[in-house]
Coordinates of C-alpha atoms and ligand atoms in Angstrom, one line a residue:
M16 CA 152.9 119.6 168.2
I17 CA 151.3 117.8 171.2
V18 CA 148.7 116.4 168.8
R19 CA 151.3 115.1 166.5
V20 CA 153.2 113.4 169.4
V21 CA 149.9 111.8 170.5
V22 CA 148.8 110.7 167.2
R23 CA 152.3 109.1 166.5
W24 CA 152.4 107.5 170.0
L25 CA 149.0 105.9 169.4
D26 CA 149.8 104.8 165.9
E27 CA 152.9 103.1 166.9
R28 CA 151.1 101.0 169.5
L29 CA 147.6 100.5 167.9
G30 CA 148.1 101.3 164.2
T31 CA 145.3 104.0 164.4
N32 CA 146.4 106.1 161.6
A33 CA 144.9 104.1 158.7
G34 CA 141.5 104.0 160.4
A35 CA 141.6 107.7 161.3
R36 CA 142.6 108.6 157.8
Y37 CA 139.6 106.7 156.4
L38 CA 137.1 108.3 158.9
L39 CA 138.5 111.9 158.4
A40 CA 138.3 111.5 154.6
K41 CA 134.8 110.0 154.6
I42 CA 132.2 112.1 152.7
Y43 CA 129.1 113.1 154.2
P44 CA 126.0 114.1 152.2
D45 CA 125.2 117.7 152.2
H46 CA 121.4 117.7 152.0
W47 CA 119.6 119.1 155.2
S48 CA 117.6 116.0 155.8
F49 CA 120.8 114.1 156.8
Y50 CA 121.2 116.4 159.8
L51 CA 117.9 115.2 161.4
G52 CA 119.7 112.0 162.7
E53 CA 122.4 114.2 164.1
F54 CA 120.0 116.4 165.9
A55 CA 118.7 113.1 167.7
L56 CA 122.4 112.2 168.4
Y57 CA 123.1 115.6 170.1
F58 CA 119.8 115.6 172.1
F59 CA 120.9 112.1 173.4
L60 CA 124.3 113.5 174.4
T61 CA 122.7 116.6 176.2
L62 CA 120.4 114.1 178.0
V63 CA 123.4 112.0 179.2
G64 CA 125.3 115.1 180.2
T65 CA 122.5 116.7 182.2
G66 CA 121.4 113.3 183.5
I67 CA 124.7 112.6 185.1
W68 CA 124.4 115.9 186.8
L69 CA 120.9 115.1 188.1
T70 CA 122.0 111.7 189.6
F71 CA 124.1 113.7 192.2
A72 CA 121.0 115.5 193.4
F73 CA 118.3 112.9 193.1
D74 CA 117.1 110.7 195.9
D75 CA 115.5 107.4 194.6
S76 CA 113.4 106.5 197.6
A77 CA 109.7 106.8 197.4
K78 CA 109.7 109.5 200.2
G79 CA 112.8 111.4 199.1
A80 CA 112.3 111.6 195.3
Y81 CA 109.8 114.5 195.2
P82 CA 111.6 116.7 197.8
S83 CA 114.9 116.1 196.2
V84 CA 113.6 117.1 192.7
L85 CA 111.9 120.3 194.3
A86 CA 115.1 121.1 196.1
L87 CA 116.8 121.6 192.7
A88 CA 115.3 125.1 192.6
D89 CA 117.0 125.9 196.1
R90 CA 120.0 128.0 196.4
A91 CA 122.0 124.9 197.3
H92 CA 121.8 124.0 193.6
P93 CA 122.6 127.1 191.7
I94 CA 122.0 125.7 188.3
G95 CA 120.0 122.7 189.3
Y96 CA 116.7 123.9 188.1
V97 CA 117.9 124.9 184.6
I98 CA 119.7 121.6 184.2
R99 CA 116.6 119.7 185.2
Q100 CA 114.5 121.9 182.7
M101 CA 117.2 121.2 180.0
H102 CA 117.0 117.5 180.7
H103 CA 113.3 117.3 180.3
W104 CA 113.3 119.6 177.2
S105 CA 116.0 117.4 175.6
A106 CA 114.0 114.3 176.2
L107 CA 110.9 115.8 174.5
C108 CA 113.1 117.0 171.6
F109 CA 115.0 113.7 171.3
I110 CA 111.9 111.7 170.6
A111 CA 110.7 114.4 168.2
A112 CA 113.9 114.3 166.4
I113 CA 113.8 110.5 166.2
L114 CA 110.4 110.5 164.7
V115 CA 111.3 113.2 162.2
H116 CA 114.4 111.3 161.2
L117 CA 112.4 108.1 160.9
G118 CA 110.0 110.0 158.6
R119 CA 112.9 111.1 156.3
I120 CA 114.2 107.5 156.3
F121 CA 110.7 106.2 155.5
F122 CA 109.5 108.7 152.9
T123 CA 112.9 108.6 151.0
G124 CA 113.1 104.8 151.0
A125 CA 116.4 104.8 152.8
F126 CA 115.4 101.6 154.8
R127 CA 115.5 99.5 151.6
R128 CA 117.9 96.7 151.0
P129 CA 120.8 96.7 152.2
R130 CA 119.8 98.9 155.2
E131 CA 116.8 96.9 156.6
L132 CA 118.8 95.9 159.7
N133 CA 119.6 99.6 160.4
W134 CA 115.9 100.4 160.2
I135 CA 115.1 97.8 162.8
V136 CA 117.8 98.9 165.1
G137 CA 116.3 102.4 164.6
V138 CA 112.8 101.2 165.7
G139 CA 114.5 99.5 168.7
M140 CA 116.0 102.9 169.8
L141 CA 112.7 104.6 169.3
V142 CA 111.1 102.1 171.8
L143 CA 114.0 102.4 174.3
A144 CA 113.8 106.2 174.0
S145 CA 110.2 106.3 174.8
L146 CA 110.6 103.9 177.7
T147 CA 113.7 106.0 179.0
G148 CA 111.5 109.2 178.8
F149 CA 108.6 107.5 180.5
T150 CA 110.6 106.1 183.3
G151 CA 112.4 109.5 183.8
Y152 CA 109.1 111.3 183.8
S153 CA 107.9 109.1 186.6
L154 CA 111.0 109.6 188.9
P155 CA 109.9 112.8 190.7
N156 CA 106.9 110.9 192.1
D157 CA 104.6 113.9 191.6
N158 CA 101.0 113.6 191.4
L159 CA 100.8 113.7 187.6
S160 CA 103.6 111.1 186.9
G161 CA 102.2 108.9 189.7
T162 CA 98.8 108.9 188.0
G163 CA 100.5 107.9 184.7
L164 CA 102.4 105.1 186.5
R165 CA 99.2 103.8 187.9
I166 CA 97.6 103.8 184.4
A167 CA 100.8 102.0 183.0
E168 CA 100.5 99.5 185.8
S169 CA 96.7 98.8 184.9
V170 CA 97.9 98.2 181.2
A171 CA 100.7 95.9 182.4
L172 CA 98.1 94.0 184.5
S173 CA 95.8 93.5 181.6
V174 CA 98.3 91.3 179.7
P175 CA 97.2 87.6 180.0
L176 CA 99.4 85.2 181.8
I177 CA 102.4 87.4 182.5
G178 CA 100.7 90.8 183.4
G179 CA 100.3 90.2 187.1
W180 CA 103.8 88.8 187.5
T181 CA 105.5 91.7 185.6
A182 CA 103.6 94.3 187.6
A183 CA 104.6 92.5 190.9
V184 CA 108.3 92.3 189.8
L185 CA 108.3 96.0 189.0
N186 CA 106.5 97.0 192.2
G187 CA 108.4 94.6 194.5
D188 CA 105.2 93.4 195.9
D189 CA 101.5 92.8 194.9
Y190 CA 100.3 96.4 195.7
F191 CA 100.9 99.8 194.0
P192 CA 103.1 101.7 194.5
G193 CA 105.2 98.7 195.8
P194 CA 108.3 99.1 197.9
L195 CA 110.9 98.7 195.1
L196 CA 109.0 100.6 192.3
M197 CA 111.1 103.9 192.7
T198 CA 114.4 101.9 192.7
H199 CA 113.4 99.8 189.7
L200 CA 112.4 102.9 187.8
Y201 CA 115.6 104.7 188.7
T202 CA 117.8 101.6 187.7
L203 CA 116.1 101.3 184.4
H204 CA 116.2 105.0 183.6
V205 CA 119.8 105.6 184.6
Y206 CA 121.6 102.4 183.7
Y207 CA 119.9 99.7 181.6
L208 CA 117.8 101.8 179.1
P209 CA 120.5 104.5 178.3
I210 CA 123.2 101.8 178.0
A211 CA 121.0 99.8 175.7
I212 CA 120.5 103.0 173.5
A213 CA 124.3 103.7 173.5
V214 CA 124.9 100.1 172.3
L215 CA 122.3 100.3 169.6
L216 CA 123.5 103.8 168.6
S217 CA 127.0 102.6 168.2
L218 CA 125.8 99.8 165.9
H219 CA 123.6 102.2 164.0
L220 CA 126.3 104.7 163.3
G221 CA 128.9 101.9 162.6
M222 CA 126.5 100.5 160.0
V223 CA 126.0 104.0 158.5
V224 CA 129.8 104.2 158.1
Y225 CA 130.2 100.7 156.9
Q226 CA 127.3 100.7 154.4
K227 CA 127.8 104.4 153.5
H228 CA 125.1 107.0 153.3
T229 CA 122.5 106.8 150.7
Q230 CA 122.3 109.8 148.2
F231 CA 120.1 112.0 146.2
V232 CA 122.0 111.5 142.9
R233 CA 121.7 109.4 139.8
D234 CA 125.1 107.7 139.7
P235 CA 125.7 105.4 142.8
K236 CA 129.5 105.3 142.0
H237 CA 129.6 109.1 142.3
V238 CA 129.9 110.0 146.0
V239 CA 129.0 113.6 146.7
G240 CA 129.1 115.7 149.8
R241 CA 131.7 117.0 152.1
R242 CA 134.7 115.3 153.7
F243 CA 134.5 114.9 157.4
W244 CA 137.7 117.0 158.0
P245 CA 137.5 119.9 158.2
D246 CA 134.1 120.7 156.3
Y247 CA 131.8 118.3 158.0
A248 CA 133.4 118.3 161.4
L249 CA 132.9 122.0 161.7
R250 CA 129.2 121.8 160.6
T251 CA 128.5 119.1 163.0
V252 CA 130.1 120.9 165.9
A253 CA 127.9 123.9 164.9
V254 CA 124.8 121.6 164.9
F255 CA 125.7 120.4 168.4
G256 CA 126.2 124.1 169.5
A257 CA 122.8 125.0 168.1
T258 CA 121.0 122.2 169.8
G259 CA 122.6 123.1 173.1
A260 CA 121.7 126.8 172.7
A261 CA 118.1 126.0 171.7
L262 CA 117.7 123.7 174.7
A263 CA 119.3 126.3 177.1
A264 CA 116.8 128.9 175.7
L265 CA 113.8 126.6 176.1
A266 CA 114.8 125.7 179.5
A267 CA 115.3 129.2 180.6
L268 CA 112.1 130.6 179.0
F269 CA 109.5 128.0 179.1
E270 CA 109.0 126.0 182.2
I271 CA 108.2 122.2 181.6
N272 CA 106.8 119.8 184.1
P273 CA 106.2 122.2 187.0
I274 CA 105.8 119.5 189.7
E275 CA 105.6 122.1 192.4
T276 CA 102.0 122.9 191.2
Y277 CA 101.1 119.2 191.0
G278 CA 102.2 118.2 194.5
P279 CA 103.6 114.8 195.7
Y280 CA 101.7 111.6 194.6
Y281 CA 99.1 110.2 196.7
P282 CA 97.2 107.1 195.1
W283 CA 93.8 108.4 196.3
I284 CA 94.2 111.8 194.5
A285 CA 94.1 111.1 190.7
T286 CA 93.2 113.9 188.4
N287 CA 90.9 113.2 185.4
G288 CA 92.6 115.6 183.1
A289 CA 96.1 114.0 183.7
V290 CA 97.9 113.6 180.3
P291 CA 101.4 112.4 179.8
D292 CA 104.4 113.9 177.8
W293 CA 103.5 114.4 174.2
Y294 CA 105.1 111.3 172.8
A295 CA 102.9 109.0 175.1
A296 CA 99.8 111.0 174.6
F297 CA 98.7 108.7 171.7
L298 CA 98.5 105.8 174.2
E299 CA 96.4 107.9 176.5
G300 CA 94.2 108.8 173.5
A301 CA 93.9 105.1 172.5
L302 CA 92.8 104.3 176.1
R303 CA 90.2 106.9 176.0
L304 CA 88.8 105.7 172.7
G305 CA 89.0 102.0 173.2
P306 CA 85.6 100.1 173.8
A307 CA 84.6 99.3 177.4
T308 CA 84.0 95.7 176.8
E309 CA 85.6 92.8 178.8
L310 CA 86.2 89.6 176.9
H311 CA 86.5 86.2 178.6
V312 CA 88.9 83.7 176.9
F313 CA 88.9 80.1 178.5
G314 CA 87.4 81.7 181.5
H315 CA 90.1 84.3 181.9
P316 CA 89.0 88.0 181.8
I317 CA 90.8 90.2 179.3
P318 CA 90.4 93.8 180.5
P319 CA 89.4 96.5 178.1
V320 CA 92.6 98.3 178.4
F321 CA 94.5 95.4 176.8
W322 CA 93.4 96.2 173.3
P323 CA 94.2 100.0 173.0
G324 CA 97.1 99.7 175.7
V325 CA 99.0 96.6 174.5
V326 CA 97.7 95.3 171.2
L327 CA 97.5 98.6 169.3
P328 CA 101.1 99.8 170.1
S329 CA 102.5 96.3 169.5
F330 CA 100.8 96.0 166.3
T331 CA 102.0 99.4 165.1
L332 CA 105.6 98.5 166.2
G333 CA 105.4 95.2 164.5
F334 CA 104.3 96.9 161.3
L335 CA 107.1 99.4 161.5
V336 CA 109.7 96.7 162.0
L337 CA 108.4 94.8 159.2
W338 CA 107.7 97.6 156.8
P339 CA 110.9 97.1 154.7
F340 CA 109.8 93.6 154.1
I341 CA 106.1 94.4 153.5
E342 CA 107.1 96.9 150.9
K343 CA 109.4 94.4 149.2
K344 CA 106.5 92.0 149.1
L345 CA 103.9 94.6 147.8
T346 CA 106.3 96.1 145.2
G347 CA 108.3 93.1 144.2
D348 CA 111.3 95.3 144.3
R349 CA 114.2 93.2 145.9
A350 CA 117.1 95.3 144.5
A351 CA 119.6 97.1 146.6
H352 CA 119.2 100.9 146.6
E353 CA 121.9 103.4 147.2
I354 CA 119.9 106.3 145.6
L355 CA 117.0 107.9 147.5
E356 CA 113.5 108.6 146.3
T357 CA 111.5 111.8 146.9
P358 CA 108.2 111.0 148.8
T359 CA 106.1 111.3 145.6
Q360 CA 108.1 108.7 143.6
S361 CA 106.4 106.0 145.8
P362 CA 102.7 106.7 146.1
L363 CA 102.2 103.4 148.1
R364 CA 104.6 104.6 150.7
L365 CA 103.3 108.1 150.8
G366 CA 99.8 106.8 151.4
V367 CA 100.9 104.4 154.1
G368 CA 103.0 107.0 155.9
A369 CA 100.2 109.7 155.7
A370 CA 97.7 107.1 157.1
L371 CA 100.1 106.4 160.0
I372 CA 100.7 110.1 160.7
F373 CA 96.9 110.7 160.7
E374 CA 96.3 107.9 163.2
G375 CA 99.1 109.3 165.5
V376 CA 97.8 112.8 165.4
L377 CA 94.2 111.7 165.9
L378 CA 95.1 109.6 169.0
T379 CA 97.2 112.4 170.4
L380 CA 94.2 114.8 170.0
A381 CA 92.0 112.2 171.7
A382 CA 94.2 112.3 174.7
A383 CA 92.9 115.9 175.3
D384 CA 89.1 115.1 174.4
D385 CA 87.8 116.4 177.8
Q386 CA 89.7 119.8 177.4
T387 CA 88.6 120.0 173.7
A388 CA 85.0 119.2 174.6
A389 CA 85.0 121.8 177.3
T390 CA 86.7 124.5 175.4
L391 CA 84.6 124.1 172.3
H392 CA 81.3 123.4 174.2
L393 CA 80.9 120.0 172.7
R394 CA 79.4 116.8 174.3
L395 CA 82.2 114.6 175.3
E396 CA 80.5 111.4 174.2
G397 CA 79.8 112.9 170.8
L398 CA 83.5 113.9 170.4
V399 CA 84.6 110.3 171.5
W400 CA 82.3 108.8 168.8
L401 CA 83.7 111.3 166.2
Y402 CA 87.2 110.3 167.0
R403 CA 86.3 106.6 166.9
I404 CA 84.8 106.8 163.5
L405 CA 87.7 108.9 162.2
F406 CA 90.1 106.3 163.7
V407 CA 88.6 103.7 161.3
V408 CA 87.7 105.8 158.3
G409 CA 90.3 108.6 158.4
P410 CA 93.5 106.6 157.6
I411 CA 91.8 104.9 154.6
A412 CA 90.7 108.3 153.2
V413 CA 93.9 110.1 154.0
G414 CA 96.0 107.3 152.7
F415 CA 94.2 107.1 149.4
L416 CA 94.2 110.8 148.9
A417 CA 98.0 111.0 149.6
A418 CA 98.7 108.1 147.3
R419 CA 96.7 109.7 144.5
I420 CA 98.4 113.1 144.9
G421 CA 101.7 111.2 144.9
S422 CA 101.0 109.4 141.6
E423 CA 99.7 112.5 139.9
M424 CA 102.9 114.3 140.9
R425 CA 105.0 111.5 139.8
A426 CA 103.4 111.4 136.4
R427 CA 103.9 115.0 136.0
I428 CA 107.7 114.9 137.0
H429 CA 107.9 111.9 134.5
E430 CA 106.3 114.0 131.8
S431 CA 108.7 116.9 132.2
A432 CA 111.6 114.5 132.4
A433 CA 113.1 116.6 135.1
Y434 CA 115.0 115.0 137.9
P435 CA 112.7 115.5 140.9
Y436 CA 115.5 116.4 143.2
D437 CA 117.4 119.2 141.7
A438 CA 119.9 120.0 144.4
T439 CA 123.3 121.5 143.9
T440 CA 126.0 119.1 145.2
L441 CA 129.6 119.7 145.8
V442 CA 132.4 117.5 144.6
R443 CA 136.0 117.7 145.8
N444 CA 138.2 118.5 142.9
E445 CA 141.9 117.7 142.3
A446 CA 143.1 121.2 143.5
G447 CA 141.4 120.4 146.9
G448 CA 138.5 122.9 146.4
F449 CA 134.9 122.1 145.5
D450 CA 133.1 122.2 142.1
E451 CA 129.4 122.8 142.0
E452 CA 127.5 120.0 140.2
K453 CA 123.8 119.6 139.2
P454 CA 122.6 116.2 138.8
Q455 CA 121.8 115.6 135.1
P456 CA 118.3 114.3 134.0
T457 CA 118.5 111.0 132.4
Ligands
HEM1 C1 118.6 107.4 169.0 C2 117.9 107.7 167.8 C3 118.7 107.8 166.6 C4 119.9 108.4 166.2 C5 120.7 109.3 167.1 C6 120.2 108.3 164.8 C7 121.3 108.8 164.1 C8 121.5 108.7 162.8 C9 122.5 109.4 162.0 C10 123.4 110.5 162.6 C11 122.4 108.9 160.8 C12 123.4 109.2 159.5 C13 122.6 110.6 159.0 C14 121.2 110.4 158.4 O1 121.1 109.6 157.5 O2 120.4 111.1 158.9 C15 121.4 107.9 160.7 C16 121.1 107.1 159.6 C17 120.0 106.1 159.5 N1 119.1 106.0 160.4 FE1 119.1 106.7 162.4 N2 119.2 107.5 164.2 C18 118.2 107.2 165.2 C19 117.0 106.5 165.1 C20 116.6 105.9 163.9 C21 115.4 105.3 163.7 C22 114.2 105.3 164.8 C23 115.3 104.8 162.4 C24 114.2 104.1 161.7 C25 113.4 103.4 162.3 C26 116.7 105.0 161.9 C27 117.1 104.6 160.6 C28 118.3 104.9 159.9 C29 118.7 104.5 158.7 C30 118.0 103.4 157.8 C31 119.9 105.3 158.4 C32 120.7 105.2 157.1 C33 120.2 106.3 156.2 C34 121.0 106.6 155.0 O3 122.0 106.0 154.8 O4 120.4 107.4 154.2 N3 117.4 105.7 162.7 N4 120.9 107.7 162.0

């Protein structure tokens, strides 16, 4: 009754019914891989909720930050500790979900025309999410995150022409940690970066609704899946509930970032084994593998960290942003695609994706080279050289192997004339129920 009155009241003033009817009737694909983006969405919402809670307890001064985060475990904040744990776990899962979602978009070719722009917006969100994660990780000002910030500052300083200036602006002076560093990290972490993600996310989801989802079926005119109301709405609420429950369980059972054991940050106490959160570990690995040679260009020194710390990630991101266009160039396929492919239908993409994943995993492993060498009783120098060789040879070998397997599988599927993706889909029938439908091989 109240709902009806509110809906009518809004419609009379804003004409909202037509839009709401369109959105409620929109059909969402039923395949599990379409839920991956939703997981990312719900991790983000949990981050915002728990993050707002934390702002009431956090002190953003250099002296006050560490004790204020430690105090979350006190009786004064009955649920403070678990909220902080949930916040950190959601950040780790958020970036994992983004990467897995990116993988599904990549390997199924969902980024192809007309969705290239949404792919670029997606890469933008990945960068912003990583920066938000890193600035948040640095806020407690503990010994581990302080060491990470110091490394990040050295990487920033290595950038020719603008590096020194950028570091000075962030620090608020020429030394580290500068008087304004904490305040700048806090403002970036709490306002600018999350707001930028929210703006891009609105664009991203708006584009998904406007362009419609891609599908795993043969006939592009035949939209299959579940209507938003009530089927899909209930499912998505269940996904939100499940992510919340998983995060609460992680937070309660597995302690993450135990700053009480690291102690506060003092610039003169840096631990050699310091490693960042998992999504930034590849950068640490790259720094450990990079050659220790300093180049001089027009008399200006370019420190060794510039290549692994700035050039490598920028090159990788540039490659990701441009991939839809690179693929278009390599395959000559400029057509619009509403129908998805399975990973083996494009051996080129499979090879490139496998090579990139190999590189990411290798660099992440390299971030723990000292622990690996100590545990396996290996010589650290030998291990570093092994990683360096694998860094060059590995992606080529893995990429070729994956592409080869892909083309074999594609040929076999072609021979058997079976449609590679044989899912059952549900189509709304006239009686309002659902009919099962198997895509027909053509
Ligand atoms: C904050 C992070 C992100 C969130 C919350 C998010 C959320 C979503 C959701 C809910 C969908 C619709 C369902 C689906 O297709 O999975 C979607 C679709 C899409 N996303 Fe994302 N996404 C994020 C990051 C990314 C990234 C990093 C990329 C790629 C670089 C990307 C590219 C796309 C594309 C191209 C589509 C349309 C896919 C289709 O229609 O099949 N997204 N996203």
